Amino acid sequence: MAAPIPTPYRADRLWTAQGWVRDAGVQIDDGGHIAGLADNEGERLGRWVLPGMPNLHSHAFQRAMAGLAERRGKSDDSFWTWRETMYAFAATIGPEELQAVAAQLYVEMLKSGYTHVCEFHYLHHQPDGTPYAQPEAMSLALIEAAREAGIALTLLPVLYMSGGFDGRPLTPRQRRFGHDVPSYLRLLESLQARESGSVRVGIALHSLRAVPEEAMREVLAERSTAACPIHIHIAEQIGEVQDCLATRGARPVEWLLDHASVDARWTLVHATHLSTQETRQLARSGAVAGLCPTTEANLGDGLFPLADYLDAGGTLGIGSDSHISVSPVEELRWLEYGQRLSTRHRNIASRREGDSVGGVLWPAALRGGALASGLPIGQLRAGARADLIVLDDRAPLLAARDESSVIDSFLFAGNVPLVRDVMVGGEWVVRNFTHRDEDRIAARYRTVTERLARR
Ligand code: ZN
């Protein structure tokens, strides 16, 4: 039997690894991959067609508490007081709630232009720390939510062992996060057995404070972890830098670069507080800095040294982390705006005269996001999964824009949704601003969150 003929599409302008191509064709095979970028025939997709953005850092359950921690408490509010609110909220979430919240979140991600999400998942056990009858129940809820929404997923089960750099035990509220190394590896292997075209599995070490050195070594030496992406929270908070200096005699990023073979398989989430030397060494390592500007702003974390890092050739990607905002546009906008506000200069991410900020940040985040997700780099090319977004042809904002300006207008001025259609793995999941199953998923989300609010 002859192989099925790929479905042909055409685009007025298609973003490829070589930049914008005019009157481009894109053929998609029935396995959801791009078969080629040749003849421009078939259905017209639109004027501006871009690769979908990977979201490299997500804690899905936190979406349901977005906006619930914005009231001043008794003491100085900080990341650490926010974390108490988050822990209390996490205690109300079981597999059913997690699936409902995550599916709604993933619909919102798709509609904003994310087509892949890395889920940094540590809510493993029942709230009192007892494993579920099916130990991977919470992980499976996330896989199921991604399938329902139609977003591609890199699931990162998190190893979380101690409550601080001194190795203190987990607090009662942290117990549901905990594993020892053997039970963690069992979870990992059972999830790896479920990998598919749209579900990948990587590993996550929660942070240096939650994973003792010996456990880190053991996990990294395992064959089952040899090829997968490795994520870790690092240097998000000054307190964490001070504790690391006090107990390990080095700053967190400095310590990690000295004690692990950090390379392009690694994503260092936040990496906010870097010395000049750490910034250069991290850039040289090839690891991805996983930046989450709206969450970092919301939590008062601090500002990443963007200019120095880009000058040193560093790789970055973006994540929506706590989901106080769910939009690649807003992450990239605030990445740049934070720098402008602190330096009182403009156009910080573009390091060479003539470069535009969007023209630098969008492809940088695509590349870093792909690395962090364990995807091949360069998404709109033959052999890649067909994950793409089509911008709104009719948006007045984009009417008089060309290849040199459309991304900047999208990033800096796109305050009404500009993503009209979204395809993941060759399937349309959003068409004409509407997700294929959004009413059902939103209704279930409403029921579940109203129930949570009454608890
Ligand atoms: Zn995080």
mmCIF file with all atom_site columns, N, CA, C and O in Angstrom, residues 55 58 60 102 106 109 115-121 138-147 150-157 191 194-202 229 372-375 385 387 424:
data_model
loop_
_atom_site.group_PDB
_atom_site.id
_atom_site.type_symbol
_atom_site.label_atom_id
_atom_site.label_alt_id
_atom_site.label_comp_id
_atom_site.label_asym_id
_atom_site.label_entity_id
_atom_site.label_seq_id
_atom_site.pdbx_PDB_ins_code
_atom_site.Cartn_x
_atom_site.Cartn_y
_atom_site.Cartn_z
_atom_site.occupancy
_atom_site.B_iso_or_equiv
_atom_site.pdbx_formal_charge
_atom_site.auth_seq_id
_atom_site.auth_comp_id
_atom_site.auth_asym_id
_atom_site.auth_atom_id
_atom_site.pdbx_PDB_model_num
ATOM 1   N N  . ASN A 1 55  ? 6.584  25.896 26.903 1.00 0.00 ? 55  ASN A N  1
ATOM 2   C CA . ASN A 1 55  ? 6.528  26.502 28.236 1.00 0.00 ? 55  ASN A CA 1
ATOM 3   C C  . ASN A 1 55  ? 7.373  25.604 29.134 1.00 0.00 ? 55  ASN A C  1
ATOM 4   O O  . ASN A 1 55  ? 6.980  24.480 29.443 1.00 0.00 ? 55  ASN A O  1
ATOM 5   N N  . SER A 1 58  ? 6.203  24.632 34.708 1.00 0.00 ? 58  SER A N  1
ATOM 6   C CA . SER A 1 58  ? 4.808  24.733 35.149 1.00 0.00 ? 58  SER A CA 1
ATOM 7   C C  . SER A 1 58  ? 4.583  23.910 36.403 1.00 0.00 ? 58  SER A C  1
ATOM 8   O O  . SER A 1 58  ? 5.058  22.783 36.507 1.00 0.00 ? 58  SER A O  1
ATOM 9   N N  . ALA A 1 60  ? 1.120  23.004 37.583 1.00 0.00 ? 60  ALA A N  1
ATOM 10  C CA . ALA A 1 60  ? -0.247 23.237 37.096 1.00 0.00 ? 60  ALA A CA 1
ATOM 11  C C  . ALA A 1 60  ? -1.221 23.601 38.212 1.00 0.00 ? 60  ALA A C  1
ATOM 12  O O  . ALA A 1 60  ? -2.051 24.500 38.051 1.00 0.00 ? 60  ALA A O  1
ATOM 13  N N  . ALA A 1 102 ? -5.452 21.311 35.655 1.00 0.00 ? 102 ALA A N  1
ATOM 14  C CA . ALA A 1 102 ? -4.412 21.279 34.631 1.00 0.00 ? 102 ALA A CA 1
ATOM 15  C C  . ALA A 1 102 ? -5.019 21.353 33.229 1.00 0.00 ? 102 ALA A C  1
ATOM 16  O O  . ALA A 1 102 ? -4.497 22.061 32.360 1.00 0.00 ? 102 ALA A O  1
ATOM 17  N N  . TYR A 1 106 ? -4.067 24.130 30.558 1.00 0.00 ? 106 TYR A N  1
ATOM 18  C CA . TYR A 1 106 ? -3.444 23.781 29.279 1.00 0.00 ? 106 TYR A CA 1
ATOM 19  C C  . TYR A 1 106 ? -4.251 24.353 28.100 1.00 0.00 ? 106 TYR A C  1
ATOM 20  O O  . TYR A 1 106 ? -3.678 24.742 27.077 1.00 0.00 ? 106 TYR A O  1
ATOM 21  N N  . MET A 1 109 ? -3.112 27.818 27.959 1.00 0.00 ? 109 MET A N  1
ATOM 22  C CA . MET A 1 109 ? -1.765 27.879 27.370 1.00 0.00 ? 109 MET A CA 1
ATOM 23  C C  . MET A 1 109 ? -1.847 27.813 25.852 1.00 0.00 ? 109 MET A C  1
ATOM 24  O O  . MET A 1 109 ? -1.209 28.599 25.142 1.00 0.00 ? 109 MET A O  1
ATOM 25  N N  . THR A 1 115 ? 2.557  25.431 22.913 1.00 0.00 ? 115 THR A N  1
ATOM 26  C CA . THR A 1 115 ? 2.105  24.147 22.368 1.00 0.00 ? 115 THR A CA 1
ATOM 27  C C  . THR A 1 115 ? 2.720  22.956 23.105 1.00 0.00 ? 115 THR A C  1
ATOM 28  O O  . THR A 1 115 ? 2.386  21.813 22.814 1.00 0.00 ? 115 THR A O  1
ATOM 29  N N  . HIS A 1 116 ? 3.622  23.235 24.045 1.00 0.00 ? 116 HIS A N  1
ATOM 30  C CA . HIS A 1 116 ? 4.298  22.165 24.787 1.00 0.00 ? 116 HIS A CA 1
ATOM 31  C C  . HIS A 1 116 ? 4.517  22.681 26.202 1.00 0.00 ? 116 HIS A C  1
ATOM 32  O O  . HIS A 1 116 ? 4.831  23.855 26.381 1.00 0.00 ? 116 HIS A O  1
ATOM 33  N N  . VAL A 1 117 ? 4.360  21.818 27.186 1.00 0.00 ? 117 VAL A N  1
ATOM 34  C CA . VAL A 1 117 ? 4.573  22.269 28.568 1.00 0.00 ? 117 VAL A CA 1
ATOM 35  C C  . VAL A 1 117 ? 5.465  21.275 29.315 1.00 0.00 ? 117 VAL A C  1
ATOM 36  O O  . VAL A 1 117 ? 5.324  20.066 29.162 1.00 0.00 ? 117 VAL A O  1
ATOM 37  N N  . CYS A 1 118 ? 6.400  21.808 30.088 1.00 0.00 ? 118 CYS A N  1
ATOM 38  C CA . CYS A 1 118 ? 7.225  20.993 30.988 1.00 0.00 ? 118 CYS A CA 1
ATOM 39  C C  . CYS A 1 118 ? 6.617  21.103 32.380 1.00 0.00 ? 118 CYS A C  1
ATOM 40  O O  . CYS A 1 118 ? 6.579  22.192 32.963 1.00 0.00 ? 118 CYS A O  1
ATOM 41  N N  . GLU A 1 119 ? 6.117  19.999 32.874 1.00 0.00 ? 119 GLU A N  1
ATOM 42  C CA . GLU A 1 119 ? 5.413  20.009 34.161 1.00 0.00 ? 119 GLU A CA 1
ATOM 43  C C  . GLU A 1 119 ? 6.365  19.544 35.252 1.00 0.00 ? 119 GLU A C  1
ATOM 44  O O  . GLU A 1 119 ? 6.761  18.382 35.309 1.00 0.00 ? 119 GLU A O  1
ATOM 45  N N  . PHE A 1 120 ? 6.750  20.460 36.125 1.00 0.00 ? 120 PHE A N  1
ATOM 46  C CA . PHE A 1 120 ? 7.696  20.224 37.229 1.00 0.00 ? 120 PHE A CA 1
ATOM 47  C C  . PHE A 1 120 ? 6.840  19.773 38.408 1.00 0.00 ? 120 PHE A C  1
ATOM 48  O O  . PHE A 1 120 ? 6.318  20.582 39.177 1.00 0.00 ? 120 PHE A O  1
ATOM 49  N N  . HIS A 1 121 ? 6.696  18.450 38.506 1.00 0.00 ? 121 HIS A N  1
ATOM 50  C CA . HIS A 1 121 ? 5.584  17.894 39.298 1.00 0.00 ? 121 HIS A CA 1
ATOM 51  C C  . HIS A 1 121 ? 6.059  17.276 40.608 1.00 0.00 ? 121 HIS A C  1
ATOM 52  O O  . HIS A 1 121 ? 6.759  16.266 40.610 1.00 0.00 ? 121 HIS A O  1
ATOM 53  N N  . MET A 1 138 ? -1.098 10.955 40.626 1.00 0.00 ? 138 MET A N  1
ATOM 54  C CA . MET A 1 138 ? -1.069 12.399 40.338 1.00 0.00 ? 138 MET A CA 1
ATOM 55  C C  . MET A 1 138 ? -0.367 12.670 38.998 1.00 0.00 ? 138 MET A C  1
ATOM 56  O O  . MET A 1 138 ? -0.774 13.548 38.241 1.00 0.00 ? 138 MET A O  1
ATOM 57  N N  . SER A 1 139 ? 0.685  11.914 38.721 1.00 0.00 ? 139 SER A N  1
ATOM 58  C CA . SER A 1 139 ? 1.366  12.070 37.423 1.00 0.00 ? 139 SER A CA 1
ATOM 59  C C  . SER A 1 139 ? 0.415  11.711 36.285 1.00 0.00 ? 139 SER A C  1
ATOM 60  O O  . SER A 1 139 ? 0.374  12.395 35.252 1.00 0.00 ? 139 SER A O  1
ATOM 61  N N  . LEU A 1 140 ? -0.334 10.640 36.477 1.00 0.00 ? 140 LEU A N  1
ATOM 62  C CA . LEU A 1 140 ? -1.255 10.210 35.421 1.00 0.00 ? 140 LEU A CA 1
ATOM 63  C C  . LEU A 1 140 ? -2.355 11.248 35.193 1.00 0.00 ? 140 LEU A C  1
ATOM 64  O O  . LEU A 1 140 ? -2.826 11.433 34.068 1.00 0.00 ? 140 LEU A O  1
ATOM 65  N N  . ALA A 1 141 ? -2.740 11.947 36.265 1.00 0.00 ? 141 ALA A N  1
ATOM 66  C CA . ALA A 1 141 ? -3.746 13.011 36.118 1.00 0.00 ? 141 ALA A CA 1
ATOM 67  C C  . ALA A 1 141 ? -3.214 14.102 35.186 1.00 0.00 ? 141 ALA A C  1
ATOM 68  O O  . ALA A 1 141 ? -3.966 14.664 34.374 1.00 0.00 ? 141 ALA A O  1
ATOM 69  N N  . LEU A 1 142 ? -1.939 14.400 35.287 1.00 0.00 ? 142 LEU A N  1
ATOM 70  C CA . LEU A 1 142 ? -1.344 15.425 34.409 1.00 0.00 ? 142 LEU A CA 1
ATOM 71  C C  . LEU A 1 142 ? -1.265 14.940 32.965 1.00 0.00 ? 142 LEU A C  1
ATOM 72  O O  . LEU A 1 142 ? -1.537 15.689 32.025 1.00 0.00 ? 142 LEU A O  1
ATOM 73  N N  . ILE A 1 143 ? -0.871 13.678 32.793 1.00 0.00 ? 143 ILE A N  1
ATOM 74  C CA . ILE A 1 143 ? -0.799 13.124 31.426 1.00 0.00 ? 143 ILE A CA 1
ATOM 75  C C  . ILE A 1 143 ? -2.190 13.158 30.788 1.00 0.00 ? 143 ILE A C  1
ATOM 76  O O  . ILE A 1 143 ? -2.360 13.535 29.626 1.00 0.00 ? 143 ILE A O  1
ATOM 77  N N  . GLU A 1 144 ? -3.194 12.802 31.570 1.00 0.00 ? 144 GLU A N  1
ATOM 78  C CA . GLU A 1 144 ? -4.562 12.770 31.057 1.00 0.00 ? 144 GLU A CA 1
ATOM 79  C C  . GLU A 1 144 ? -5.045 14.189 30.732 1.00 0.00 ? 144 GLU A C  1
ATOM 80  O O  . GLU A 1 144 ? -5.704 14.414 29.712 1.00 0.00 ? 144 GLU A O  1
ATOM 81  N N  . ALA A 1 145 ? -4.695 15.148 31.584 1.00 0.00 ? 145 ALA A N  1
ATOM 82  C CA . ALA A 1 145 ? -5.089 16.547 31.330 1.00 0.00 ? 145 ALA A CA 1
ATOM 83  C C  . ALA A 1 145 ? -4.462 17.050 30.028 1.00 0.00 ? 145 ALA A C  1
ATOM 84  O O  . ALA A 1 145 ? -5.118 17.728 29.229 1.00 0.00 ? 145 ALA A O  1
ATOM 85  N N  . ALA A 1 146 ? -3.199 16.710 29.810 1.00 0.00 ? 146 ALA A N  1
ATOM 86  C CA . ALA A 1 146 ? -2.524 17.151 28.580 1.00 0.00 ? 146 ALA A CA 1
ATOM 87  C C  . ALA A 1 146 ? -3.182 16.502 27.366 1.00 0.00 ? 146 ALA A C  1
ATOM 88  O O  . ALA A 1 146 ? -3.364 17.155 26.322 1.00 0.00 ? 146 ALA A O  1
ATOM 89  N N  . ARG A 1 147 ? -3.560 15.235 27.493 1.00 0.00 ? 147 ARG A N  1
ATOM 90  C CA . ARG A 1 147 ? -4.216 14.542 26.373 1.00 0.00 ? 147 ARG A CA 1
ATOM 91  C C  . ARG A 1 147 ? -5.572 15.198 26.062 1.00 0.00 ? 147 ARG A C  1
ATOM 92  O O  . ARG A 1 147 ? -5.901 15.452 24.910 1.00 0.00 ? 147 ARG A O  1
ATOM 93  N N  . GLY A 1 150 ? -4.857 18.517 24.497 1.00 0.00 ? 150 GLY A N  1
ATOM 94  C CA . GLY A 1 150 ? -4.147 18.415 23.221 1.00 0.00 ? 150 GLY A CA 1
ATOM 95  C C  . GLY A 1 150 ? -2.826 19.159 23.215 1.00 0.00 ? 150 GLY A C  1
ATOM 96  O O  . GLY A 1 150 ? -2.313 19.516 22.157 1.00 0.00 ? 150 GLY A O  1
ATOM 97  N N  . ILE A 1 151 ? -2.242 19.384 24.405 1.00 0.00 ? 151 ILE A N  1
ATOM 98  C CA . ILE A 1 151 ? -0.933 20.021 24.476 1.00 0.00 ? 151 ILE A CA 1
ATOM 99  C C  . ILE A 1 151 ? 0.115  18.924 24.627 1.00 0.00 ? 151 ILE A C  1
ATOM 100 O O  . ILE A 1 151 ? -0.166 17.871 25.217 1.00 0.00 ? 151 ILE A O  1
ATOM 101 N N  . ALA A 1 152 ? 1.304  19.121 24.078 1.00 0.00 ? 152 ALA A N  1
ATOM 102 C CA . ALA A 1 152 ? 2.381  18.145 24.261 1.00 0.00 ? 152 ALA A CA 1
ATOM 103 C C  . ALA A 1 152 ? 3.036  18.398 25.625 1.00 0.00 ? 152 ALA A C  1
ATOM 104 O O  . ALA A 1 152 ? 3.065  19.526 26.110 1.00 0.00 ? 152 ALA A O  1
ATOM 105 N N  . LEU A 1 153 ? 3.551  17.325 26.219 1.00 0.00 ? 153 LEU A N  1
ATOM 106 C CA . LEU A 1 153 ? 3.968  17.386 27.631 1.00 0.00 ? 153 LEU A CA 1
ATOM 107 C C  . LEU A 1 153 ? 5.345  16.771 27.811 1.00 0.00 ? 153 LEU A C  1
ATOM 108 O O  . LEU A 1 153 ? 5.625  15.706 27.265 1.00 0.00 ? 153 LEU A O  1
ATOM 109 N N  . THR A 1 154 ? 6.197  17.465 28.577 1.00 0.00 ? 154 THR A N  1
ATOM 110 C CA . THR A 1 154 ? 7.370  16.809 29.158 1.00 0.00 ? 154 THR A CA 1
ATOM 111 C C  . THR A 1 154 ? 7.118  16.754 30.655 1.00 0.00 ? 154 THR A C  1
ATOM 112 O O  . THR A 1 154 ? 7.096  17.793 31.329 1.00 0.00 ? 154 THR A O  1
ATOM 113 N N  . LEU A 1 155 ? 6.852  15.562 31.148 1.00 0.00 ? 155 LEU A N  1
ATOM 114 C CA . LEU A 1 155 ? 6.549  15.393 32.571 1.00 0.00 ? 155 LEU A CA 1
ATOM 115 C C  . LEU A 1 155 ? 7.856  15.206 33.330 1.00 0.00 ? 155 LEU A C  1
ATOM 116 O O  . LEU A 1 155 ? 8.664  14.343 32.978 1.00 0.00 ? 155 LEU A O  1
ATOM 117 N N  . LEU A 1 156 ? 8.043  16.033 34.351 1.00 0.00 ? 156 LEU A N  1
ATOM 118 C CA . LEU A 1 156 ? 9.279  16.015 35.132 1.00 0.00 ? 156 LEU A CA 1
ATOM 119 C C  . LEU A 1 156 ? 8.939  15.662 36.574 1.00 0.00 ? 156 LEU A C  1
ATOM 120 O O  . LEU A 1 156 ? 8.685  16.560 37.401 1.00 0.00 ? 156 LEU A O  1
ATOM 121 N N  . PRO A 1 157 ? 8.871  14.371 36.915 1.00 0.00 ? 157 PRO A N  1
ATOM 122 C CA . PRO A 1 157 ? 8.633  14.034 38.320 1.00 0.00 ? 157 PRO A CA 1
ATOM 123 C C  . PRO A 1 157 ? 9.786  14.566 39.157 1.00 0.00 ? 157 PRO A C  1
ATOM 124 O O  . PRO A 1 157 ? 10.944 14.471 38.766 1.00 0.00 ? 157 PRO A O  1
ATOM 125 N N  . LEU A 1 191 ? 6.750  5.918  34.619 1.00 0.00 ? 191 LEU A N  1
ATOM 126 C CA . LEU A 1 191 ? 6.302  6.992  33.721 1.00 0.00 ? 191 LEU A CA 1
ATOM 127 C C  . LEU A 1 191 ? 6.997  6.899  32.367 1.00 0.00 ? 191 LEU A C  1
ATOM 128 O O  . LEU A 1 191 ? 6.381  7.156  31.327 1.00 0.00 ? 191 LEU A O  1
ATOM 129 N N  . ARG A 1 194 ? 5.343  5.059  29.707 1.00 0.00 ? 194 ARG A N  1
ATOM 130 C CA . ARG A 1 194 ? 4.165  5.669  29.078 1.00 0.00 ? 194 ARG A CA 1
ATOM 131 C C  . ARG A 1 194 ? 4.525  6.759  28.076 1.00 0.00 ? 194 ARG A C  1
ATOM 132 O O  . ARG A 1 194 ? 3.666  7.502  27.624 1.00 0.00 ? 194 ARG A O  1
ATOM 133 N N  . GLU A 1 195 ? 5.801  6.877  27.738 1.00 0.00 ? 195 GLU A N  1
ATOM 134 C CA . GLU A 1 195 ? 6.203  7.908  26.785 1.00 0.00 ? 195 GLU A CA 1
ATOM 135 C C  . GLU A 1 195 ? 5.584  7.634  25.412 1.00 0.00 ? 195 GLU A C  1
ATOM 136 O O  . GLU A 1 195 ? 5.389  6.482  25.033 1.00 0.00 ? 195 GLU A O  1
ATOM 137 N N  . SER A 1 196 ? 5.278  8.726  24.702 1.00 0.00 ? 196 SER A N  1
ATOM 138 C CA . SER A 1 196 ? 4.677  8.606  23.367 1.00 0.00 ? 196 SER A CA 1
ATOM 139 C C  . SER A 1 196 ? 5.131  9.810  22.551 1.00 0.00 ? 196 SER A C  1
ATOM 140 O O  . SER A 1 196 ? 5.977  10.583 23.010 1.00 0.00 ? 196 SER A O  1
ATOM 141 N N  . GLY A 1 197 ? 4.544  10.003 21.374 1.00 0.00 ? 197 GLY A N  1
ATOM 142 C CA . GLY A 1 197 ? 4.917  11.156 20.541 1.00 0.00 ? 197 GLY A CA 1
ATOM 143 C C  . GLY A 1 197 ? 4.666  12.485 21.234 1.00 0.00 ? 197 GLY A C  1
ATOM 144 O O  . GLY A 1 197 ? 5.375  13.453 21.016 1.00 0.00 ? 197 GLY A O  1
ATOM 145 N N  . SER A 1 198 ? 3.638  12.527 22.091 1.00 0.00 ? 198 SER A N  1
ATOM 146 C CA . SER A 1 198 ? 3.304  13.814 22.708 1.00 0.00 ? 198 SER A CA 1
ATOM 147 C C  . SER A 1 198 ? 3.590  13.843 24.211 1.00 0.00 ? 198 SER A C  1
ATOM 148 O O  . SER A 1 198 ? 3.355  14.863 24.860 1.00 0.00 ? 198 SER A O  1
ATOM 149 N N  . VAL A 1 199 ? 4.084  12.751 24.766 1.00 0.00 ? 199 VAL A N  1
ATOM 150 C CA . VAL A 1 199 ? 4.440  12.729 26.200 1.00 0.00 ? 199 VAL A CA 1
ATOM 151 C C  . VAL A 1 199 ? 5.878  12.262 26.345 1.00 0.00 ? 199 VAL A C  1
ATOM 152 O O  . VAL A 1 199 ? 6.228  11.153 25.932 1.00 0.00 ? 199 VAL A O  1
ATOM 153 N N  . ARG A 1 200 ? 6.711  13.147 26.882 1.00 0.00 ? 200 ARG A N  1
ATOM 154 C CA . ARG A 1 200 ? 8.091  12.782 27.195 1.00 0.00 ? 200 ARG A CA 1
ATOM 155 C C  . ARG A 1 200 ? 8.263  12.848 28.699 1.00 0.00 ? 200 ARG A C  1
ATOM 156 O O  . ARG A 1 200 ? 7.504  13.523 29.379 1.00 0.00 ? 200 ARG A O  1
ATOM 157 N N  . VAL A 1 201 ? 9.315  12.194 29.179 1.00 0.00 ? 201 VAL A N  1
ATOM 158 C CA . VAL A 1 201 ? 9.581  12.206 30.615 1.00 0.00 ? 201 VAL A CA 1
ATOM 159 C C  . VAL A 1 201 ? 11.020 12.638 30.837 1.00 0.00 ? 201 VAL A C  1
ATOM 160 O O  . VAL A 1 201 ? 11.931 12.192 30.134 1.00 0.00 ? 201 VAL A O  1
ATOM 161 N N  . GLY A 1 202 ? 11.206 13.562 31.763 1.00 0.00 ? 202 GLY A N  1
ATOM 162 C CA . GLY A 1 202 ? 12.546 13.973 32.173 1.00 0.00 ? 202 GLY A CA 1
ATOM 163 C C  . GLY A 1 202 ? 12.639 13.843 33.679 1.00 0.00 ? 202 GLY A C  1
ATOM 164 O O  . GLY A 1 202 ? 11.759 13.248 34.314 1.00 0.00 ? 202 GLY A O  1
ATOM 165 N N  . PRO A 1 229 ? 16.025 15.161 29.802 1.00 0.00 ? 229 PRO A N  1
ATOM 166 C CA . PRO A 1 229 ? 16.250 16.515 30.317 1.00 0.00 ? 229 PRO A CA 1
ATOM 167 C C  . PRO A 1 229 ? 16.273 16.508 31.850 1.00 0.00 ? 229 PRO A C  1
ATOM 168 O O  . PRO A 1 229 ? 15.577 15.716 32.477 1.00 0.00 ? 229 PRO A O  1
ATOM 169 N N  . ALA A 1 372 ? 14.938 22.348 26.695 1.00 0.00 ? 372 ALA A N  1
ATOM 170 C CA . ALA A 1 372 ? 14.412 22.001 28.020 1.00 0.00 ? 372 ALA A CA 1
ATOM 171 C C  . ALA A 1 372 ? 13.356 20.903 27.932 1.00 0.00 ? 372 ALA A C  1
ATOM 172 O O  . ALA A 1 372 ? 13.206 20.088 28.847 1.00 0.00 ? 372 ALA A O  1
ATOM 173 N N  . SER A 1 373 ? 12.624 20.875 26.825 1.00 0.00 ? 373 SER A N  1
ATOM 174 C CA . SER A 1 373 ? 11.546 19.890 26.653 1.00 0.00 ? 373 SER A CA 1
ATOM 175 C C  . SER A 1 373 ? 12.054 18.560 26.134 1.00 0.00 ? 373 SER A C  1
ATOM 176 O O  . SER A 1 373 ? 11.296 17.599 26.045 1.00 0.00 ? 373 SER A O  1
ATOM 177 N N  . GLY A 1 374 ? 13.325 18.516 25.726 1.00 0.00 ? 374 GLY A N  1
ATOM 178 C CA . GLY A 1 374 ? 13.851 17.295 25.113 1.00 0.00 ? 374 GLY A CA 1
ATOM 179 C C  . GLY A 1 374 ? 13.415 17.141 23.670 1.00 0.00 ? 374 GLY A C  1
ATOM 180 O O  . GLY A 1 374 ? 13.352 16.029 23.147 1.00 0.00 ? 374 GLY A O  1
ATOM 181 N N  . LEU A 1 375 ? 13.111 18.267 23.009 1.00 0.00 ? 375 LEU A N  1
ATOM 182 C CA . LEU A 1 375 ? 12.683 18.246 21.603 1.00 0.00 ? 375 LEU A CA 1
ATOM 183 C C  . LEU A 1 375 ? 13.866 18.582 20.708 1.00 0.00 ? 375 LEU A C  1
ATOM 184 O O  . LEU A 1 375 ? 14.782 19.279 21.139 1.00 0.00 ? 375 LEU A O  1
ATOM 185 N N  . ARG A 1 385 ? 7.857  17.768 14.868 1.00 0.00 ? 385 ARG A N  1
ATOM 186 C CA . ARG A 1 385 ? 6.429  17.671 15.153 1.00 0.00 ? 385 ARG A CA 1
ATOM 187 C C  . ARG A 1 385 ? 5.747  18.961 14.690 1.00 0.00 ? 385 ARG A C  1
ATOM 188 O O  . ARG A 1 385 ? 6.300  20.047 14.849 1.00 0.00 ? 385 ARG A O  1
ATOM 189 N N  . ASP A 1 387 ? 3.876  21.600 15.357 1.00 0.00 ? 387 ASP A N  1
ATOM 190 C CA . ASP A 1 387 ? 3.318  22.439 16.422 1.00 0.00 ? 387 ASP A CA 1
ATOM 191 C C  . ASP A 1 387 ? 3.410  23.875 15.932 1.00 0.00 ? 387 ASP A C  1
ATOM 192 O O  . ASP A 1 387 ? 4.508  24.433 15.847 1.00 0.00 ? 387 ASP A O  1
ATOM 193 N N  . VAL A 1 424 ? -1.168 21.171 17.221 1.00 0.00 ? 424 VAL A N  1
ATOM 194 C CA . VAL A 1 424 ? -0.148 20.405 17.962 1.00 0.00 ? 424 VAL A CA 1
ATOM 195 C C  . VAL A 1 424 ? -0.098 18.997 17.381 1.00 0.00 ? 424 VAL A C  1
ATOM 196 O O  . VAL A 1 424 ? -1.137 18.331 17.276 1.00 0.00 ? 424 VAL A O  1
#
